[in-house]
Tab-separated table of C-alpha atoms and ligand atoms in Angstrom:
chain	number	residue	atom	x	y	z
O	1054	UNK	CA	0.000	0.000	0.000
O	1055	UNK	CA	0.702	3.539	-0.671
O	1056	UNK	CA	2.541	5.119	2.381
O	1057	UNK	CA	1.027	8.583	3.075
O	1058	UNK	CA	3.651	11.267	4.321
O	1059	UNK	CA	1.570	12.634	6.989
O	1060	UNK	CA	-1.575	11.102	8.623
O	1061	UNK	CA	-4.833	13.182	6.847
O	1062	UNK	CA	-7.498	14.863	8.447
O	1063	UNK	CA	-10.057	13.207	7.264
O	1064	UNK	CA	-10.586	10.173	4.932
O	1065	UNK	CA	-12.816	9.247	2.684
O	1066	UNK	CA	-13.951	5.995	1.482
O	1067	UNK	CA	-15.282	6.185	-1.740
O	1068	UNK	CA	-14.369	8.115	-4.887
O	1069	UNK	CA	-17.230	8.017	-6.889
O	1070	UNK	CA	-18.613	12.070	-8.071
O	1071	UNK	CA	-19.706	12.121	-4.211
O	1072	UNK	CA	-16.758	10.739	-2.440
O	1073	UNK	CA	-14.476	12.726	-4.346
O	1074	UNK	CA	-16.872	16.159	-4.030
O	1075	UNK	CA	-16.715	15.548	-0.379
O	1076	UNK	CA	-12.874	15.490	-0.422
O	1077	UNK	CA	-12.587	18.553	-2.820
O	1078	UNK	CA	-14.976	20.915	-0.319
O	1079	UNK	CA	-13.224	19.664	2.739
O	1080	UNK	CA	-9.346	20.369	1.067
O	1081	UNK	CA	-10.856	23.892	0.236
O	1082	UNK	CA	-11.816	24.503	3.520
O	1083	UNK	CA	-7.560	24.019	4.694
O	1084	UNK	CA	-8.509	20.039	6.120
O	1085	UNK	CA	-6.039	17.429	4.237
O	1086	UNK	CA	-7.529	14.590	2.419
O	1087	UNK	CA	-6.930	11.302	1.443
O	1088	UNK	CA	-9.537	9.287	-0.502
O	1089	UNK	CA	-9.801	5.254	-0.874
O	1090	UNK	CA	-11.301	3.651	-3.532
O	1091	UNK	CA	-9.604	0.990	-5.823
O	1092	UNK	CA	-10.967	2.667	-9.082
O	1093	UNK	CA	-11.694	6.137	-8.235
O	1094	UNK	CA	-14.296	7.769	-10.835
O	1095	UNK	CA	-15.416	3.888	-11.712
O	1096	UNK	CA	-18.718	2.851	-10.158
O	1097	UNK	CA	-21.844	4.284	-10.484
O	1098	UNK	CA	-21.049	7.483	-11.590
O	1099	UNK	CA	-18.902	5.751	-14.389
O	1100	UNK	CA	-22.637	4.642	-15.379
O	1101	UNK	CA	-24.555	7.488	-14.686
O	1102	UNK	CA	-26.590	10.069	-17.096
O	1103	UNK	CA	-25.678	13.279	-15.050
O	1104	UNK	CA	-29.448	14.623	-15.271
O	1105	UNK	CA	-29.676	17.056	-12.690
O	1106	UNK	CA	-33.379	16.861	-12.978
O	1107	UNK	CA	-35.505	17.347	-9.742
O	1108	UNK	CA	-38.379	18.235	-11.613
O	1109	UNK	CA	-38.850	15.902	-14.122
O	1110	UNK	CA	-37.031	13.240	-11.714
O	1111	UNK	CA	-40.554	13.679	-9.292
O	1112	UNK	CA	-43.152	11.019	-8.341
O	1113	UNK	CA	-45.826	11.486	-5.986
O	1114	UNK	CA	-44.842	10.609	-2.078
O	1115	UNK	CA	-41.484	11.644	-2.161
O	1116	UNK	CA	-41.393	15.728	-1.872
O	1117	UNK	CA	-38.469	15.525	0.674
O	1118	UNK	CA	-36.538	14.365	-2.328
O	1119	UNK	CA	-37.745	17.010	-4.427
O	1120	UNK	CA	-36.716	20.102	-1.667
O	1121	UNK	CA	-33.383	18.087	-2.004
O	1122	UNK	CA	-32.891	18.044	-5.560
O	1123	UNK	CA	-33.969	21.501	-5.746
O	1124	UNK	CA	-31.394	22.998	-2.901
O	1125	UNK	CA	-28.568	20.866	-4.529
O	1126	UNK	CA	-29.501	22.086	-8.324
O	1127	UNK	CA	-29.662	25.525	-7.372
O	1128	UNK	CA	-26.027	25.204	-6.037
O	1129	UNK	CA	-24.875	23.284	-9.165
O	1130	UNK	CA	-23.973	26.680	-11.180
O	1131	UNK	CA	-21.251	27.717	-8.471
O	1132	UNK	CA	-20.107	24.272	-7.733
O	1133	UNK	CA	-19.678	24.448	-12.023
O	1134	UNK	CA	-17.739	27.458	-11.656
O	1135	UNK	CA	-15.455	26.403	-9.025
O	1136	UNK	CA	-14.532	22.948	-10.259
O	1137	UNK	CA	-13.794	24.597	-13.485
O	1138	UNK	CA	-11.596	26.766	-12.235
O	1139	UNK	CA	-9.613	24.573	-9.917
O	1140	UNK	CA	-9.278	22.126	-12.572
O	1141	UNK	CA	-9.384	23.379	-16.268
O	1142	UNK	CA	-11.390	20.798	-17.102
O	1143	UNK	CA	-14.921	21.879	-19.024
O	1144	UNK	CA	-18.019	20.024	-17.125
O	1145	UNK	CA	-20.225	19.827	-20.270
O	1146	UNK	CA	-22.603	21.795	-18.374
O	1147	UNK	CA	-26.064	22.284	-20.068
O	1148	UNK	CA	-29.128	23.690	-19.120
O	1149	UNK	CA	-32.081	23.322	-22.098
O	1150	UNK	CA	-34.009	21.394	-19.648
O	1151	UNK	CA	-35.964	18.355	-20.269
O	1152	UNK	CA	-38.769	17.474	-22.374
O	1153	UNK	CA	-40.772	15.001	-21.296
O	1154	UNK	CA	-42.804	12.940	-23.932
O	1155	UNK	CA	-45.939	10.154	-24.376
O	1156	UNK	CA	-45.928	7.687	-26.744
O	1157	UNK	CA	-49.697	6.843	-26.483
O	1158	UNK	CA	-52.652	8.369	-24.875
O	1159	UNK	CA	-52.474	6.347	-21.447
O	1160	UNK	CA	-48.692	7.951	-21.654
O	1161	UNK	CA	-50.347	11.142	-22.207
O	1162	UNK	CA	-52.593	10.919	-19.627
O	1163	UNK	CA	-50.263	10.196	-16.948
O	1164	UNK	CA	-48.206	12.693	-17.775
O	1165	UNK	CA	-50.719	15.572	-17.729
O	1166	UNK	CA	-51.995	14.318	-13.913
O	1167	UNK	CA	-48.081	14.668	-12.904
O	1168	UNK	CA	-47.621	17.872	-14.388
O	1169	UNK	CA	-51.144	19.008	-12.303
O	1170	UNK	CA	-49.306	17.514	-8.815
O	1171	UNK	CA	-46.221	19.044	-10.007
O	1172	UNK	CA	-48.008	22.775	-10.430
O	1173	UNK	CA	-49.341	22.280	-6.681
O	1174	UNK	CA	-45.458	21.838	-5.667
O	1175	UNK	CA	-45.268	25.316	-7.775
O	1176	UNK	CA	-42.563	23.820	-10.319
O	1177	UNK	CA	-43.041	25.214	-13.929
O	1178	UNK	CA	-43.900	22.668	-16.488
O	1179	UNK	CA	-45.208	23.866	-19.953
O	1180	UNK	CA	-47.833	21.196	-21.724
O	1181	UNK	CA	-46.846	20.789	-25.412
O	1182	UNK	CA	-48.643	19.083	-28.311
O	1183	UNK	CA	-47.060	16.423	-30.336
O	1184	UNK	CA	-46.211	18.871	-33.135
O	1185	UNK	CA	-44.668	21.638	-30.654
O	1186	UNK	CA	-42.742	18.731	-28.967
O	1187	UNK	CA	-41.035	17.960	-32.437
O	1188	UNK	CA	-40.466	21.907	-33.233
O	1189	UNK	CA	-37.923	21.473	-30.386
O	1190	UNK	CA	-36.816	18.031	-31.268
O	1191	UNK	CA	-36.965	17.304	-34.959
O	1192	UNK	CA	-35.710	13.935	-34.497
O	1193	UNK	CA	-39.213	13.131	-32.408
O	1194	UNK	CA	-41.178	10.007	-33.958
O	1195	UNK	CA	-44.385	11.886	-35.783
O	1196	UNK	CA	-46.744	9.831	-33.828
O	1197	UNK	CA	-45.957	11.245	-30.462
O	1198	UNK	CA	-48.833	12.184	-28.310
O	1199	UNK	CA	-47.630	15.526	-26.903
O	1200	UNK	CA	-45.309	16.048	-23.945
O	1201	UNK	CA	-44.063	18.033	-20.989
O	1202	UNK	CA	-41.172	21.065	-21.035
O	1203	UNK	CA	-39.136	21.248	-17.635
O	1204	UNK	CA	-36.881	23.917	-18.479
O	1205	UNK	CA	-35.773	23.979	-14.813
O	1206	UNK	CA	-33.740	21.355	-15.748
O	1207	UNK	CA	-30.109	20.756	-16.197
O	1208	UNK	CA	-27.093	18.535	-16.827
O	1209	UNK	CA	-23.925	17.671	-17.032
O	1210	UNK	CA	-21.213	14.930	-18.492
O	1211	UNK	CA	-20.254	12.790	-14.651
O	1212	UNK	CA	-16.955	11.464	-16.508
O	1213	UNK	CA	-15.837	15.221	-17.104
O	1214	UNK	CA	-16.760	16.172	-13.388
O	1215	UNK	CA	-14.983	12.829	-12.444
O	1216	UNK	CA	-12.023	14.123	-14.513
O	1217	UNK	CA	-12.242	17.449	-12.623
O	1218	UNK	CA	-12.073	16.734	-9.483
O	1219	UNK	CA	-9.263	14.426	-9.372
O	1220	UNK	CA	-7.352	17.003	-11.422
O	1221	UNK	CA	-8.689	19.364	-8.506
O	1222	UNK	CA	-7.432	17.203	-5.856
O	1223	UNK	CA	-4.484	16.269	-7.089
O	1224	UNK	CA	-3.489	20.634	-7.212
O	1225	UNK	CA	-5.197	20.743	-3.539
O	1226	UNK	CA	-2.315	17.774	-2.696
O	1227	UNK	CA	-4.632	15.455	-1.428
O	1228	UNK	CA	-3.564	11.827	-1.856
O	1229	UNK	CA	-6.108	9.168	-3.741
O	1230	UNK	CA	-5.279	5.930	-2.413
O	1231	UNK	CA	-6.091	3.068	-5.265
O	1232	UNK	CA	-7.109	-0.012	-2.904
O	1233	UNK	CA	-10.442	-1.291	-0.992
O	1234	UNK	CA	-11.159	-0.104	2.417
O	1235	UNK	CA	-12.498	-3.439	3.981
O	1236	UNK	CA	-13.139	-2.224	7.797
O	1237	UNK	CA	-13.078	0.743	9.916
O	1238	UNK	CA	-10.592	0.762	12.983
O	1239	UNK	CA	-10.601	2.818	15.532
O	1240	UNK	CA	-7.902	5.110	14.083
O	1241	UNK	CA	-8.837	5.091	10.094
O	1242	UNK	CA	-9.362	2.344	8.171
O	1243	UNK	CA	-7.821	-1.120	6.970
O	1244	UNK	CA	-7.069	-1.589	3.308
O	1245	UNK	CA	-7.020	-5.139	1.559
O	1246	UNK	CA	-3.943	-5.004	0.863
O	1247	UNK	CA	-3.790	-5.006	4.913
O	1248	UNK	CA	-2.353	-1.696	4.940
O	1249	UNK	CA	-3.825	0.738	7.431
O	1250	UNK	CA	-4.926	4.692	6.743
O	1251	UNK	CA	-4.923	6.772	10.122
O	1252	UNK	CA	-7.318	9.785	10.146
O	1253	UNK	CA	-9.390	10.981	13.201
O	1254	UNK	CA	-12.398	11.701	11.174
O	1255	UNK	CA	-14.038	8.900	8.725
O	1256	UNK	CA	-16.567	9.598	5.325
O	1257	UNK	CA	-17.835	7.050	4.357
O	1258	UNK	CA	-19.086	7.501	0.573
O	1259	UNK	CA	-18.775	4.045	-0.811
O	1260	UNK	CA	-22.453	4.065	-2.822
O	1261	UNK	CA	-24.408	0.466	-2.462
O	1262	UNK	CA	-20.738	-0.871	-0.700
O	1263	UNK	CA	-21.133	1.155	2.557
O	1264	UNK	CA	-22.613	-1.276	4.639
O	1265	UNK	CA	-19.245	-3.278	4.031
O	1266	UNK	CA	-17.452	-0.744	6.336
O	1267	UNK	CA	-21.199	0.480	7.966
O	1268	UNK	CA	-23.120	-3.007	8.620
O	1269	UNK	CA	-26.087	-2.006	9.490
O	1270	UNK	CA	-26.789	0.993	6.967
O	1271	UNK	CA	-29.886	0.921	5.246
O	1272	UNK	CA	-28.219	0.722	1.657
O	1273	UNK	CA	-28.726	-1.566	-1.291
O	1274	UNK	CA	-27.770	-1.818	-5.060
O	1275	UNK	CA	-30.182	-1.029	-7.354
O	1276	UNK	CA	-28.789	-2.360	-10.901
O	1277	UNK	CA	-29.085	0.074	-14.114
O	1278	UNK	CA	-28.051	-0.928	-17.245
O	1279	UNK	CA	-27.350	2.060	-19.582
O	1280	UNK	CA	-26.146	2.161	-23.132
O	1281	UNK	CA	-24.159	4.940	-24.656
O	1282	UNK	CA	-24.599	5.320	-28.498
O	1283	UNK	CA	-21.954	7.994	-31.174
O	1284	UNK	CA	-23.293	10.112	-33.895
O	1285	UNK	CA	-23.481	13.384	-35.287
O	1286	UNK	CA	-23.721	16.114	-32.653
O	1287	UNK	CA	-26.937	18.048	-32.802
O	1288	UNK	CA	-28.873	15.261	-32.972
O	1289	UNK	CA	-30.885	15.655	-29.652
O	1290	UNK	CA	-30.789	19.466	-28.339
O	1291	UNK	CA	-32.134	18.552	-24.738
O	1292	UNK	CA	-32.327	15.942	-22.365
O	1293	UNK	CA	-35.231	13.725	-23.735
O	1294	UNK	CA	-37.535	11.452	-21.575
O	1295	UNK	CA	-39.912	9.181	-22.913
O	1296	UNK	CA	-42.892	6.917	-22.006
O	1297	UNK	CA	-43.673	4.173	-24.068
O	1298	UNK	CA	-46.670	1.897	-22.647
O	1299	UNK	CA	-45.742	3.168	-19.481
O	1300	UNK	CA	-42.230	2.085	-19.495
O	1301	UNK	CA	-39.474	4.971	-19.016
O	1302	UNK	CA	-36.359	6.259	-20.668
O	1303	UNK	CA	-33.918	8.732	-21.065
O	1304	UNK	CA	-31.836	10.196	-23.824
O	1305	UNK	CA	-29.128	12.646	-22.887
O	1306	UNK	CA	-27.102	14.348	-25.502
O	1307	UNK	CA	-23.501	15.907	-25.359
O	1308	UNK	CA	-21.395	18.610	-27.036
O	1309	UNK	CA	-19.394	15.721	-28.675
O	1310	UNK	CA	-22.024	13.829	-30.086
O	1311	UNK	CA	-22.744	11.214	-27.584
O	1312	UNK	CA	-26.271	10.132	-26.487
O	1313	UNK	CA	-26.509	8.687	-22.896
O	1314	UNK	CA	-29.561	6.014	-23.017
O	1315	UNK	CA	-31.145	4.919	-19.942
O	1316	UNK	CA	-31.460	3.074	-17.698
O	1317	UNK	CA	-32.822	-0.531	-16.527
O	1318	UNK	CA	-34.009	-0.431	-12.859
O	1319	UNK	CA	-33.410	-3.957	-11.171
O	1320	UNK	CA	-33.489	-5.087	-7.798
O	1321	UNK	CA	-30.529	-8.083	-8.430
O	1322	UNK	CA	-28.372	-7.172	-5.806
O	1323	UNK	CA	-24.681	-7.197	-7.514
O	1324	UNK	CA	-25.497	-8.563	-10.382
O	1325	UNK	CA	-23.136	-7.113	-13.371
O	1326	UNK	CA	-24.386	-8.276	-16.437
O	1327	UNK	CA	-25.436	-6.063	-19.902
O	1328	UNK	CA	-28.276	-8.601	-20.678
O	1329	UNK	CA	-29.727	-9.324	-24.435
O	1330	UNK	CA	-33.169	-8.071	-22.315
O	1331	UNK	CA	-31.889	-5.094	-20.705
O	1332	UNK	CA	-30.393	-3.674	-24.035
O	1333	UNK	CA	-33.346	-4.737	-26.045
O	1334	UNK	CA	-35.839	-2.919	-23.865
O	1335	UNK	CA	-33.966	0.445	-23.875
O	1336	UNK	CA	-33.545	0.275	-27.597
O	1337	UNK	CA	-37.276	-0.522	-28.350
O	1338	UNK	CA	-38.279	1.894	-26.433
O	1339	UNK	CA	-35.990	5.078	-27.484
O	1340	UNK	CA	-36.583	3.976	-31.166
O	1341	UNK	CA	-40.304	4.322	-30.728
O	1342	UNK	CA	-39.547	7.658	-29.236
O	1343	UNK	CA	-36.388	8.788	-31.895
O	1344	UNK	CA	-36.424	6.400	-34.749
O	1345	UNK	CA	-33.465	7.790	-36.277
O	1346	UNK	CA	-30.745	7.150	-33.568
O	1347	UNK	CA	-30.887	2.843	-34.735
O	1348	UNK	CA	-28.034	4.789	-37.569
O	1349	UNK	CA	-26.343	5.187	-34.363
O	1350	UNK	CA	-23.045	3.362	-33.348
O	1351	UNK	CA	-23.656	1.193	-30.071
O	1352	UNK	CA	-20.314	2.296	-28.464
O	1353	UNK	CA	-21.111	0.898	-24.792
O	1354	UNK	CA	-22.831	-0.910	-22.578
O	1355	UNK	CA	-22.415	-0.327	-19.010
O	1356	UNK	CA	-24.129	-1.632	-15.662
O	1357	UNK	CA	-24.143	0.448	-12.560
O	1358	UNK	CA	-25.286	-0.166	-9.020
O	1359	UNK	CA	-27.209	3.019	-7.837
O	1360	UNK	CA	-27.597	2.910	-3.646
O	1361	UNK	CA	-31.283	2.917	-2.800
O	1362	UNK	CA	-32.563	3.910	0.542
O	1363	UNK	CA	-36.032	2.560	1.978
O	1364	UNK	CA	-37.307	6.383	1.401
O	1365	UNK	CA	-34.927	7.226	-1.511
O	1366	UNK	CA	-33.382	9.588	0.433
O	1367	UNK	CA	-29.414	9.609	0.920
O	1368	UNK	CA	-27.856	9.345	4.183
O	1369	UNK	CA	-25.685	12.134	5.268
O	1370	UNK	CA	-24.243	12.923	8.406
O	1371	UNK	CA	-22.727	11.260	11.701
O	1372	UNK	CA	-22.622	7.387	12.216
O	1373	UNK	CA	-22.088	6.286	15.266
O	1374	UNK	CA	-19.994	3.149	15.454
O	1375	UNK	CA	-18.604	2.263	18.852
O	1376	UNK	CA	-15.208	2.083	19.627
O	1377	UNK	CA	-14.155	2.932	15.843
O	1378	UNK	CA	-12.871	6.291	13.717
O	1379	UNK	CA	-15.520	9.318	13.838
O	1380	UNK	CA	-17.770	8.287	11.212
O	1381	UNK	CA	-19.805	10.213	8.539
O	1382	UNK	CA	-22.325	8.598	6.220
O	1383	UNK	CA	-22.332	10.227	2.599
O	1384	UNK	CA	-24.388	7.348	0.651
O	1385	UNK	CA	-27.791	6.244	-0.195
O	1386	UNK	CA	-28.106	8.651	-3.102
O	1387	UNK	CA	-30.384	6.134	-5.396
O	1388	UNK	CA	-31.166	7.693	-8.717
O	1389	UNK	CA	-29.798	11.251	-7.800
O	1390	UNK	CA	-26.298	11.097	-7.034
O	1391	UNK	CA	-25.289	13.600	-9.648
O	1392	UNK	CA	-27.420	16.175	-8.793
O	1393	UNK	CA	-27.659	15.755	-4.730
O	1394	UNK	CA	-23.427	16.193	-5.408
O	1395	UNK	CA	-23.165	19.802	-4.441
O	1396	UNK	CA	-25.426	19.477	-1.231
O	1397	UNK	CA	-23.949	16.707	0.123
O	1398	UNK	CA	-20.134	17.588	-0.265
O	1399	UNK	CA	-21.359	21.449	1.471
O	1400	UNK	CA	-22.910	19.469	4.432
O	1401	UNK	CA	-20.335	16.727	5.406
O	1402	UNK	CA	-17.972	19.565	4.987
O	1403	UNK	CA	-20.075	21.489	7.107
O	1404	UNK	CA	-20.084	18.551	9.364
O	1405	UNK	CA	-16.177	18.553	9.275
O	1406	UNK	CA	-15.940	21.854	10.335
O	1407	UNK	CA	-18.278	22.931	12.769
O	1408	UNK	CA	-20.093	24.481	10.114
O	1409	UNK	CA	-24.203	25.196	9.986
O	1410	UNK	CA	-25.458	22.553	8.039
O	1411	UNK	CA	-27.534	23.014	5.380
O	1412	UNK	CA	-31.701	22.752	6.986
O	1413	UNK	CA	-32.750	20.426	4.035
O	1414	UNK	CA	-29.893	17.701	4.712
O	1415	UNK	CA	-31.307	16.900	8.179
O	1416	UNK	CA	-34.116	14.700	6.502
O	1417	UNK	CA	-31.145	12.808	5.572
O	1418	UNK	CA	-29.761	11.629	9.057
O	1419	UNK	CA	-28.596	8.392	8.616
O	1420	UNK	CA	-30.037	7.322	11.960
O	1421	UNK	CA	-33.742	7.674	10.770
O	1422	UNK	CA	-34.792	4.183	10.653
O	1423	UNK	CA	-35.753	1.988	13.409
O	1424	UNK	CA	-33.376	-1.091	13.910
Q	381	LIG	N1	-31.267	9.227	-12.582
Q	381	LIG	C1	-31.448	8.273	-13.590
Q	381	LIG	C2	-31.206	6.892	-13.194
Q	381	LIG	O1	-30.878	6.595	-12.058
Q	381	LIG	O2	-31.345	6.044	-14.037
């Protein structure tokens, strides 16, 4: 293992786009760093769509989520700003919002009984006919029904911010340690390798893996399988979400061409596999949507593990664990961990520090559920 020169502040286990967040805000506030992860930037945000979409993202029972997304997207633009300028590196950062579309008149239906709930939360949503939805989106099948515009809506490319932040890190001189945590200690934690990283104060940010180092943490994978397709750029001018017989999915386009299709959602526990299934169903679906993009090239296939919660909401803050390191949950972040990014990194460094926390994140205490 990696010898550090000087025992960090704090570690963090994890470097997915929230581990490593975490570890940039913290270095910025003068703590040193060291994060743990055997493939930092790998995992789920490897996978992951980078929709930071709280109000297309909603469904009925789960406003804490919303006041969530919303607190962490309206923080996105400076967290944007920042990362760009400690790093060089440009985010893709877009914000044309989403348009959401129905295939058929059930599709239709639901859609327009969301958008009423969504008006009583007082987010903007603008109902479009079929024709009005393909004024905006040429490449839109003919037949569709008519759709939804969320132009509250944002996103971003996860592999750039990825990119970012390690470049930020690396200038902040916080060490990335490439091996597995496998158990807290009470001073740091113990690496496979058998190794040991000494910090006083613990994150741990490890996505569906937590429980590993936290047993007992409410946190399970939830399996996404997500295809990424190449063609010209222009092709798609804003993120794009479809329902076809009721079943959803997502096209998200880049500056460079790339359309992000998504995603399965499958309660398999680790189970890795692209299936024929998984990648027929995405493809069916978007092609009744966008007909054109089968001229595509199918450049990957990728599976991801998002961490669900019972409630869907992440779990952020202290952990008590007897006898070991001073622990902080940053996990649990299910479909959102893009967008809930900003938030959380603000409040575990808030945590770190003595900081206020951020109101919002205490719905997120990762004590909430009875054992
Ligand atoms: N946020 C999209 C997904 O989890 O598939």
């Amino acid at each position: 293992m990696p010898e550090l020169m000087t025992t960090p502040d704090v570690i963090v286990v994890g470097g997915g786009i929230v581990g490593l967040s975490v570890a940039w805000r913290t270095a910025r506030r003068g703590l040193s760093v060291a994060v743990v992860d055997p493939d930092p930037g790998g995992g789920a945000t490897h996978a992951s769509a980078g929709m930071l979409a709280p109000v297309s993202e909603v469904t009925y029972t789960e406003e804490p989520v919303l006041r969530l997304g919303l607190a962490s997207l309206a923080l996105w633009p400076s967290f944007r700003d920042e990362l760009e300028g400690d790093s060089g590196v440009d985010l893709d950062y877009r914000t044309d919002g989403t348009l959401k579309i129905a295939y058929d008149a059930d599709d239709m239906a639901y859609l327009d009984e969301l958008a009423a709930f969504e008006r009583t939360l007082g987010l903007r949503v603008e109902r479009l006919t079929g024709r009005e939805c393909r004024r905006l989106e040429p490449m839109l099948a003919p037949s569709i029904r008519g759709g939804m515009l969320a132009e509250d809506d944002a996103w971003v490319n996860p592999r750039l911010v990825t990119r970012a932040l390690r470049t930020a890190l690396d200038r902040a001189g916080a060490a990335v340690v490439a091996d597995r945590a496998v158990a807290l200690t009470a001073r740091g934690v113990r690496l496979a390798s058998d190794g040991v990283v000494a910090a006083p104060r613990v994150v741990v940010a490890a996505g569906p893996w937590s429980p590993e180092l936290l047993p007992g943490l409410p946190v399970r994978p939830v399996k996404g399988q997500i295809l990424r397709l190449r063609g010209p750029g222009g092709f798609l001018t804003r993120c794009v979400r479809g329902l076809v017989h009721g079943s959803p999915a997502y096209l998200v386009p880049r500056g460079d061409g790339e359309i992000t299709l998504g995603a399965t959602m499958e309660e398999l526990g680790f189970d890795g596999r692209v299936t024929a299934g998984g990648v027929y169903e995405l493809l069916r679906d978007a092609h009744e949507l966008v007909p054109g993009l089968t001229e595509m090239e199918l450049a990957e296939t990728t599976v991801g593990f998002r961490p669900g919660t019972p409630d869907n909401l992440p779990l952020i803050g202290p952990f008590d664990v007897p006898g070991e390191a001073d622990v902080l949950a940053a996990t649990g972040h299910h479909r959102n961990g893009v967008l809930l990014t900003p938030i959380t990194a603000e409040a575990v460094a808030a945590f770190l520090t003595g900081e206020a926390v951020p109101e919002v994140v205490k719905s997120c205490d990762p004590g909430r559920f009875p054992e």
